[in-house]
Structure formats: structure tokens, C-alpha cells
XYZ file of C-alpha atoms in Angstrom:
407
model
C 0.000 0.000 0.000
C 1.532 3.236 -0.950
C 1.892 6.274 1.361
C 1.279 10.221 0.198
C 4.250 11.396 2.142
C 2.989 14.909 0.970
C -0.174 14.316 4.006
C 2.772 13.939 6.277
C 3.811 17.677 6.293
C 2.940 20.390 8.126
C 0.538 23.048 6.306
C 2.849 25.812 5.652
C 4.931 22.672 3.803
C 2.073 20.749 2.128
C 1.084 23.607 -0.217
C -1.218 23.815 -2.967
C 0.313 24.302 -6.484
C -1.222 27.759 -7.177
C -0.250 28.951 -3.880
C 2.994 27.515 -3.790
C 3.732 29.596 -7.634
C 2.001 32.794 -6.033
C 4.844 32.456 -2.893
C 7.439 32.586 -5.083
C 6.547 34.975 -7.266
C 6.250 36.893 -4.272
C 9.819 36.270 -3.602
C 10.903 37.783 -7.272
C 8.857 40.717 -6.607
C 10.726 41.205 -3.204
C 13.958 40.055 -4.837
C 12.918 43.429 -7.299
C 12.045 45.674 -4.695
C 15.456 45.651 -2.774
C 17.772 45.675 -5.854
C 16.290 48.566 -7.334
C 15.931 50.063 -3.778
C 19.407 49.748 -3.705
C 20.521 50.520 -7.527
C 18.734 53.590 -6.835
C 20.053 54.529 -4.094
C 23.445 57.219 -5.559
C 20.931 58.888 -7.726
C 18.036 58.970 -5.135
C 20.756 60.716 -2.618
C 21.630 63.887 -5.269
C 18.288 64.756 -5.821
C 17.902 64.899 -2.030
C 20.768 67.083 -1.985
C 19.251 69.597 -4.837
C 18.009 72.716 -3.454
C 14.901 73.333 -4.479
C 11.351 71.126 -3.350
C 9.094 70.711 -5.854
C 5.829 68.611 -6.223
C 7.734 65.451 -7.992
C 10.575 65.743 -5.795
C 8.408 65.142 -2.558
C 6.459 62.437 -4.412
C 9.884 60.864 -5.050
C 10.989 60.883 -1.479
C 7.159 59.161 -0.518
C 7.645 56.487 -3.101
C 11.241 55.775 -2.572
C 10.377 54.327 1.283
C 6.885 53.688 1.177
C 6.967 50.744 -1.262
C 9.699 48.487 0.413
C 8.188 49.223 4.144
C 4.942 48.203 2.417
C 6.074 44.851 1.138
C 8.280 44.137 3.667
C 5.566 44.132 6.079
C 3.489 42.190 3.879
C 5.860 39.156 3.465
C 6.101 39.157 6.857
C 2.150 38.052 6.629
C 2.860 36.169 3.864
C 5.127 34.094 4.703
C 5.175 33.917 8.872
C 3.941 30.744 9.937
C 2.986 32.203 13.038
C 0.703 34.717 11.520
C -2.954 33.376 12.773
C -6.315 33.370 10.648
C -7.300 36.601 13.886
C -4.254 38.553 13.124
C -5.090 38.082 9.461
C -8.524 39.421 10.110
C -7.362 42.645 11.162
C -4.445 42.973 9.070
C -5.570 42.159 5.301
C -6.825 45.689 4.295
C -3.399 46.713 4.709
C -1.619 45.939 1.393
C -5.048 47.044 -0.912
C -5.088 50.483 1.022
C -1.219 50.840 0.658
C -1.139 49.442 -2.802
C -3.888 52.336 -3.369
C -1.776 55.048 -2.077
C 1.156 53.595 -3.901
C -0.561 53.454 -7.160
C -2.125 57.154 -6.537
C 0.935 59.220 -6.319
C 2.474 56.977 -9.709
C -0.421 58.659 -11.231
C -0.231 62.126 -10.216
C 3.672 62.026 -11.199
C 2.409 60.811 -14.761
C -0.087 63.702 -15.121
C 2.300 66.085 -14.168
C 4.755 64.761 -16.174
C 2.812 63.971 -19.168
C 1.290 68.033 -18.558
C 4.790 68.975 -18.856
C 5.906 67.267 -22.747
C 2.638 68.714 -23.686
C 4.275 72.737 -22.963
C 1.946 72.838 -20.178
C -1.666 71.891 -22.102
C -4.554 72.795 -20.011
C -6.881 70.044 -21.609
C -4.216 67.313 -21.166
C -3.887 68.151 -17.175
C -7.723 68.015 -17.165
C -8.320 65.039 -18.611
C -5.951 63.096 -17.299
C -7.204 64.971 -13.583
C -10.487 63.272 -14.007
C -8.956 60.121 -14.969
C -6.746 59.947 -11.937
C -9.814 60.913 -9.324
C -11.755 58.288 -10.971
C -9.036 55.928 -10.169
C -8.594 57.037 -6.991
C -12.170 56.936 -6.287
C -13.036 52.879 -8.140
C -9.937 51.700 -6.103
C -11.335 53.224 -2.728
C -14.608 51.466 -2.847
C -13.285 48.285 -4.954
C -10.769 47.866 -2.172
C -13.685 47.446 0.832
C -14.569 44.183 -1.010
C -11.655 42.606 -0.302
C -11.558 38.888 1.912
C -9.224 37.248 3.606
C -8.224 33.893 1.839
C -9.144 30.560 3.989
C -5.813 29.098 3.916
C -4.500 26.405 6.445
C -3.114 27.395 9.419
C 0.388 28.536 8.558
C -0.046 29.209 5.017
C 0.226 32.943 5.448
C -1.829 36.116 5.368
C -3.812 36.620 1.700
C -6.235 39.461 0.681
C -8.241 38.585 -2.306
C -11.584 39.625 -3.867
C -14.805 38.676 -2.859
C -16.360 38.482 -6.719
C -14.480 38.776 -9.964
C -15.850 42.450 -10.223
C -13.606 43.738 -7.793
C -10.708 43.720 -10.570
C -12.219 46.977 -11.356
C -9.553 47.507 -8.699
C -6.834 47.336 -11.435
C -8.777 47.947 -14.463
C -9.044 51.432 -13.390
C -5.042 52.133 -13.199
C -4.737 49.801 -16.156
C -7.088 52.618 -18.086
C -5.139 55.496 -16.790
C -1.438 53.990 -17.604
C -2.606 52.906 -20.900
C -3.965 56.683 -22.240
C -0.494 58.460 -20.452
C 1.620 55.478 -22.678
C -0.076 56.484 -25.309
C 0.333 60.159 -25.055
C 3.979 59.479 -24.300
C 3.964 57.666 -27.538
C 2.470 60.331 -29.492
C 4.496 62.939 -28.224
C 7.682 61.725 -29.096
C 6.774 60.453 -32.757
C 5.683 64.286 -32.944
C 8.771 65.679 -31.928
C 10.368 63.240 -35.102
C 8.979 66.370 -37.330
C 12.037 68.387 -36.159
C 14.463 65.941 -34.927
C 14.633 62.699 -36.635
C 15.986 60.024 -34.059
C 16.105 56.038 -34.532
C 13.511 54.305 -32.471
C 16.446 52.988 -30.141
C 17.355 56.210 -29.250
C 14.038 57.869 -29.273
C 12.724 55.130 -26.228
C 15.520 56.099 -24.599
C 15.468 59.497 -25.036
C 11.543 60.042 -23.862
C 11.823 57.244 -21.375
C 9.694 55.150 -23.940
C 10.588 51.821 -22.068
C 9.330 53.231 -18.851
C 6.093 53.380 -19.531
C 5.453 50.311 -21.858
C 7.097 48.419 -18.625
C 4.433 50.059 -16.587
C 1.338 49.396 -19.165
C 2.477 45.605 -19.653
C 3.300 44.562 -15.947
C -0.669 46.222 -15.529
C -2.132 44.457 -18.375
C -1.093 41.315 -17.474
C -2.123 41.554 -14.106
C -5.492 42.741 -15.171
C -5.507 39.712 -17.354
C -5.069 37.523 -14.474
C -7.912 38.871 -12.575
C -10.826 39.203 -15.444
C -9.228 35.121 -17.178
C -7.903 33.125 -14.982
C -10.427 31.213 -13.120
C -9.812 30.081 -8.782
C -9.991 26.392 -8.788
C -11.726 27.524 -5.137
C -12.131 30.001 -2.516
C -8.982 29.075 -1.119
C -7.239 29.810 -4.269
C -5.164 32.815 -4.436
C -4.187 32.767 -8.380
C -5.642 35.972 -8.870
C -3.656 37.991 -6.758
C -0.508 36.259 -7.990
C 0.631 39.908 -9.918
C -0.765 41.886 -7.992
C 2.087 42.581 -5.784
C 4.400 42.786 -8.859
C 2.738 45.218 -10.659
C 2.831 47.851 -7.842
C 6.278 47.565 -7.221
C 7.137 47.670 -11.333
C 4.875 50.471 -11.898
C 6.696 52.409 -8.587
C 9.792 51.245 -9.711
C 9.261 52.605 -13.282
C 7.929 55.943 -11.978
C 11.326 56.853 -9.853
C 12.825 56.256 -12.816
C 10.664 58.685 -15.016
C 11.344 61.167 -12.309
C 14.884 60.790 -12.278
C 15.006 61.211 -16.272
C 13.168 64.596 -16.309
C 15.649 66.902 -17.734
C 16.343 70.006 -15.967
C 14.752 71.054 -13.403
C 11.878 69.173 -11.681
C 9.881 71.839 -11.035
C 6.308 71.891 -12.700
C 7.331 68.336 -14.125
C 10.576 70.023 -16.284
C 11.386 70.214 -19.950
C 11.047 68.540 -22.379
C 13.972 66.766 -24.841
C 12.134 66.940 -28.158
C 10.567 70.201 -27.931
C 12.588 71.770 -30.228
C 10.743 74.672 -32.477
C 10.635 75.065 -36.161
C 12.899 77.224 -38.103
C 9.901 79.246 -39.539
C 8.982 80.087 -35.783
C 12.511 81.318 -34.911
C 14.065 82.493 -38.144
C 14.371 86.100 -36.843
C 15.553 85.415 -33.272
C 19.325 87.535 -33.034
C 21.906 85.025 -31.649
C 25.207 86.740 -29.920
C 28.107 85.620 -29.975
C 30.551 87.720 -27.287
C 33.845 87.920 -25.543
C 35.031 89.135 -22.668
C 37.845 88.956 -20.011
C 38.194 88.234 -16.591
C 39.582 90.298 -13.288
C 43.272 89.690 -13.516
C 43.384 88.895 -17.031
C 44.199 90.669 -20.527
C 41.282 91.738 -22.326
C 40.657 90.164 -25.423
C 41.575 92.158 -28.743
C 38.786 94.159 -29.899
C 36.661 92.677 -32.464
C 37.257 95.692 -34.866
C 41.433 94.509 -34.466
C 40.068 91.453 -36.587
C 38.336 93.424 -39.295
C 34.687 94.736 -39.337
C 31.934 92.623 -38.174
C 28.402 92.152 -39.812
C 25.245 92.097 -38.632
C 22.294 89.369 -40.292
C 21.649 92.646 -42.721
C 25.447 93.803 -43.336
C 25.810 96.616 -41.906
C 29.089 96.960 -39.780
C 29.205 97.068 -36.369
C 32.473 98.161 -33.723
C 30.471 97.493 -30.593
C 32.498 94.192 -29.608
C 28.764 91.656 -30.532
C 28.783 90.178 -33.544
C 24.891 89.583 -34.323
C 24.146 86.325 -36.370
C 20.619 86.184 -38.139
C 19.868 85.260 -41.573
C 22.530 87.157 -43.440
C 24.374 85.304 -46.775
C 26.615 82.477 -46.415
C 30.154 84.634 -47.947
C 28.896 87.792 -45.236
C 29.107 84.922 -42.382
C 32.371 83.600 -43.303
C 33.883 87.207 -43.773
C 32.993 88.287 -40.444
C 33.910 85.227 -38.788
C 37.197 84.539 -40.386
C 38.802 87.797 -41.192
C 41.531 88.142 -39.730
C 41.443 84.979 -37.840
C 42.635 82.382 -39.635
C 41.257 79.038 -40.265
C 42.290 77.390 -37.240
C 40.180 79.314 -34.904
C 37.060 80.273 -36.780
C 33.970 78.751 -38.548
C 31.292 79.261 -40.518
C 27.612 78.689 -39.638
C 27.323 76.309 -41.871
C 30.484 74.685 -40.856
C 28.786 74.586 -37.073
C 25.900 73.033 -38.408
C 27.584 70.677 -39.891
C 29.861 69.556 -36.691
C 26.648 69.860 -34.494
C 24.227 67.571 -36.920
C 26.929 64.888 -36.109
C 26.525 64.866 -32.122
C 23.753 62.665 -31.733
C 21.952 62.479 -28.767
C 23.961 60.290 -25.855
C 22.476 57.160 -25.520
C 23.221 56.471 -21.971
C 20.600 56.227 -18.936
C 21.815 60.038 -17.774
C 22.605 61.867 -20.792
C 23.796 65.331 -18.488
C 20.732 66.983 -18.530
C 18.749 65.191 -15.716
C 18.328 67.367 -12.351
C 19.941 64.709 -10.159
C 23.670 64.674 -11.994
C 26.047 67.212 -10.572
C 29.814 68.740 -11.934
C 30.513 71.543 -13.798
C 28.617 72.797 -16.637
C 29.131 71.314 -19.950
C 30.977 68.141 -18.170
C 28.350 66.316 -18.273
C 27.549 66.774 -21.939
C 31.511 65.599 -22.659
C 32.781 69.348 -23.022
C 35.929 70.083 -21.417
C 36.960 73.914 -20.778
C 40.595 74.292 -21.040
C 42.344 77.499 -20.969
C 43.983 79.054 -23.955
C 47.784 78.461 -23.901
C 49.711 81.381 -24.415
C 46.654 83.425 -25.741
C 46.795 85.914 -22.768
C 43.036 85.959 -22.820
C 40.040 83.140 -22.670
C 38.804 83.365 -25.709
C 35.076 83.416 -26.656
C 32.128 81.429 -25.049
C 29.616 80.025 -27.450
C 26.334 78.516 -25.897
C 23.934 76.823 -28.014
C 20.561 76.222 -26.156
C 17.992 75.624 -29.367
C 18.732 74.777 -32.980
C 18.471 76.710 -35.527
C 17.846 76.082 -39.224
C 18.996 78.900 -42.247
C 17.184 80.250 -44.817
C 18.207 78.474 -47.728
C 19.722 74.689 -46.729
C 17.455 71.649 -46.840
């Protein structure tokens, strides 16, 4: 006569298939938590250290400690075999109200971030303002309808729903990450009109990645809850992503904050908003010099030759004014006198700058939590002028520019 040695163990041993996949599971998703908790960690420090306090900054700060203390208490539930069916009773409302909270502030960063790309587009904050207090308020009354799981003593401490409606619990985030994806997505393939960019280097440019991670990890999990069917009451298969998909979509949210370039105040700038030509073509660009207490001045622009304005008419004043003047006028005024190893043409700047492409790296120098000098992030060096006597002139470039006349 055979023996089921498997009726021989305890409970929190003898553990049913589903429930046995859905502990570890759990375990990955913890396993996630603390490595990107502590991967984080450098960058999370120097935006602490920034001075200013804005909205996403204190959001941040929230997420950053809320979600580990959150999980960690709830695999202490999960997996204490200690943890009775009365302590359960009073403690299984704790990750759906958490997970709520969690979920909640992921949302406001994406409205205010998606607000942002959009140059601050009052319809875009208001619809996606009504999206996230309908969220907030179908995951506040979906999360009352929550049970605790009959397991076997020892099992561990399991919320789940109490009918298959309550995935309107997820479906509502789901919603609200899908239309922010999708806005993400259409902003960037707009911003193609004026700077074409591989797809590579576009997802990683507008955080792409970040937000398809956040709509799939939800989609899935709202799959589970609406397809899979319990094989009982005491089966916990529904709630097997739950857990992962908060701590993905928190995950992926730091690191949306931590891309925003610039500053992070009212959700910062934007990396493809550059303008057209036709609405900048008669913006004045200067181009100066000047020296430095306990330095030479510079030679005076007029010891080079005379300088042009965009229209050609000269000017002694020590600017030299770049618009839309002819190609021969540029060259003239910036190489007269010079020589060819310290001057170049617009067009020849053009040409050097069309070649930069944009650094493919996670922090590409213009995110609010890298620090050093400026230009050092971008790869630009200052080094003084040997034997010059002076420092020469600073050129800054903040917006492209097209001329009349190239395609």
C-alpha cells in the first residue's frame, strides 16, 4: 500500500500548487524591490541634496520608502507561519489600502509629467485629472470588497476579492497607464517632425521603455484577474501579480522622475521640444567675448576686421549679431583676420553639431539629479587658452536653428 508522504507535512509545507507559484513569485517581486531600492540609491541621494522642493521631488521621497516598508511588512504576513487566521482578520486591508496610495501618487507624477511634454496643455492636465480621481475613487470602494483567503493554518496572510468584479480595482489604473503610454507615444513620434531620431534612441530618449514596462506589468495583471479562473475560494491565483505590478509600476515611476531633464519643477522640460525654423528664423543670436579680473582683455573685435550684422551693416560694438545674413557675409565676419584654425562658418557649425547625436546612456547630463561643472556632463571640457593671454570666446547653443536656404 503506498503512502502520500505529501499528508505527512505540516501546512505551511504541504502547499497547494497555485499557492505555492504565487509564494514565489512573491519572492521575485521582493527580490525586485530591494535591488532597485538599492541601484537607486546614488541617484536617489543627489536629488535629495538639490536645493529646491518641488511637487515630484516630494512624491519621489514618498515612493522611494513607502513601497519596500509596504512589502516588507506584507511578506512578513505572507510568509510567517505564526501569523494566525485573527491577526489576518485585522491585518488584510493593509496591502489594498497601501497598494492604493502607492498606485495614486504613480499617477499624479504621470499627469504632471505627461502636462509637462505637452508645454503645459490645459486640456491634457484636465483630462488626465479626471482620470486619476476616478481611479482614486473605483480603487477606494473596490478595495472594501476585499476577503481574507481561507488558507491552512500557517499558510500565510492573503487578501483577495470577494467576486471577480472587484478587478475593477486594477482595471481602473490599467485605463489610466494605458492613455499616459499612449500620449507618451504620441508625443515623441511628434517631436520626429524636427528631430529625426532612430527608435532605439528615441525610447531612450523620452523614457519610452518606462512606460510600456508600466502598461504591460498592468495588463497582465489585469488579465489575471478578469481570465484566470480560482480552482476555489482558497485559491489565491488571482492575486498572484498583484504585488508585482505595484512595485514595477513604482519602480518605473522613480525612474521617469529621475530622467526629467532640468529642473523638476512643474514636471521640467522637455527633450524633443525643439521649435521650427519658420517660428525662430528672426531670433538675433550673440556671440561675445570678454575677459576676466586679472586677465588681458581680449583684442577688440574691430582689431580682426569689421563685423556684420544678419543685414550687413558693420558694427564696432564688440557683438557680432548672427541672423539670416548670406553664407560669404558669415564667413567674412567670422574669419577675417582669424585664420582658419580658430574660426567657422555657420554652416560649418551646423555641420559639426548635426553629427553629435543624442547620448544614448541612462543620464545623458541633462537630468536634475547629476552634478559637476557645466558642460561636463555633456563631454565638453573647458581648457584654458595656452599662451593666448586671454580666454577666448564662449559660445552657448541652447535651441537649434535652421537657415534660410539649406534643406
Amino acid at each position: 500500500m503506498s503512502v502520500d508522504i505529501s499528508a505527512l507535512l505540516p501546512p505551511y509545507l504541504n502547499l497547494p500548487p497555485h499557492l505555492s507559484a504565487h509564494k514565489y513569485f512573491f519572492v521575485c517581486t521582493l527580490t525586485v524591490a530591494a535591488w532597485d531600492t538599492l541601484v537607486l540609491s546614488p541617484r536617489s541621494w543627489r536629488l535629495m541634496k538639490t536645493k529646491e522642493w518641488p511637487v515630484l521631488k516630494i512624491v519621489f521621497q514618498v515612493l522611494r520608502y513607502l513601497m519596500p516598508i509596504e512589502f516588507t511588512i506584507v511578506a512578513v504576513a505572507f510568509f510567517d507561519t505564526k501569523f494566525t487566521r485573527d491577526m489576518c482578520n485585522k491585518f488584510y486591508l493593509f496591502e489594498p489600502i497601501c497598494t492604493m496610495i502607492l498606485i495614486a501618487l504613480c499617477s499624479s507624477v504621470h499627469v504632471i509629467r505627461i502636462h509637462a511634454i505637452y508645454d503645459k496643455s490645459r486640456p491634457i492636465l484636465a483630462g488626465l485629472a479626471a482620470l486619476l480621481l476616478v481611479q482614486i475613487a473605483v480603487m477606494s470602494v473596490s478595495s472594501a470588497f476585499y476577503r481574507v483567503i481561507p488558507l491552512l493554518e500557517g499558510q500565510g496572510c492573503i487578501a483577495g476579492p470577494t467576486s471577480n468584479w472587484v478587478g475593477i480595482y486594477w482595471a481602473a489604473p490599467t485605463v489610466f497607464y494605458t492613455i499616459t503610454f499612449a500620449l507618451a507615444l504620441n508625443r515623441s513620434i511628434q517631436s520626429l517632425k524636427t528631430k529625426p531620431l532612430s527608435p532605439w534612441k528615441l525610447m531612450l530618449r523620452d523614457g519610452l521603455n518606462l512606460y510600456a514596462a508600466i502598461w504591460i506589468v498592468n495588463m497582465v495583471n489585469v488579465f489575471f484577474w478578469f481570465i484566470v479562473k480560482p480552482t476555489g475560494e482558497n485559491d489565491s491565483i488571482k492575486t498572484t501579480v498583484t504585488s508585482m505590478a505595484a512595485v514595477l509600476t513604482t519602480t518605473m515611476t522613480l525612474r521617469i522622475i529621475l530622467s526629467v531633464r532640468g529642473s523638476l519643477a512643474e514636471g521640467g522640460s522637455y527633450a524633443g521640444s525643439s521649435v521650427s525654423s519658420s517660428a525662430r528664423a528672426a531670433s538675433t543670436h550673440v556671440l561675445s567675448s570678454g575677459g576676466r579680473a586679472g586677465l588681458p582683455n581680449p583684442p577688440h573685435p574691430s582689431s580682426f576686421g569689421p563685423t556684420h550684422s544678419s543685414n550687413g551693416t558693420q558694427s564696432n560694438n564688440g557683438v557680432l549679431n548672427i541672423g539670416g545674413g548670406g553664407a560669404a557675409e558669415r564667413k567674412a565676419s567670422l574669419s577675417h583676420g582669424l585664420g582658419r584654425d580658430g574660426a567657422y562658418t555657420l554652416d560649418e557649425m551646423r555641420d559639426k553639431a548635426s553629427k553629435a547625436e543624442w547620448a544614448e546612456n541612462g543620464s545623458d547630463g541633462r537630468s536634475s539629479v547629476l552634478e559637476g561643472k557645466e558642460g561636463e556632463a555633456y563631454g565638453v571640457i573647458s581648457t584654458p587658452a595656452a599662451g593666448r593671454g586671454y580666454e577666448g570666446v564662449k559660445v552657448t547653443i541652447d535651441r537649434e536653428v535652421d537657415y534660410h536656404g539649406r534643406k
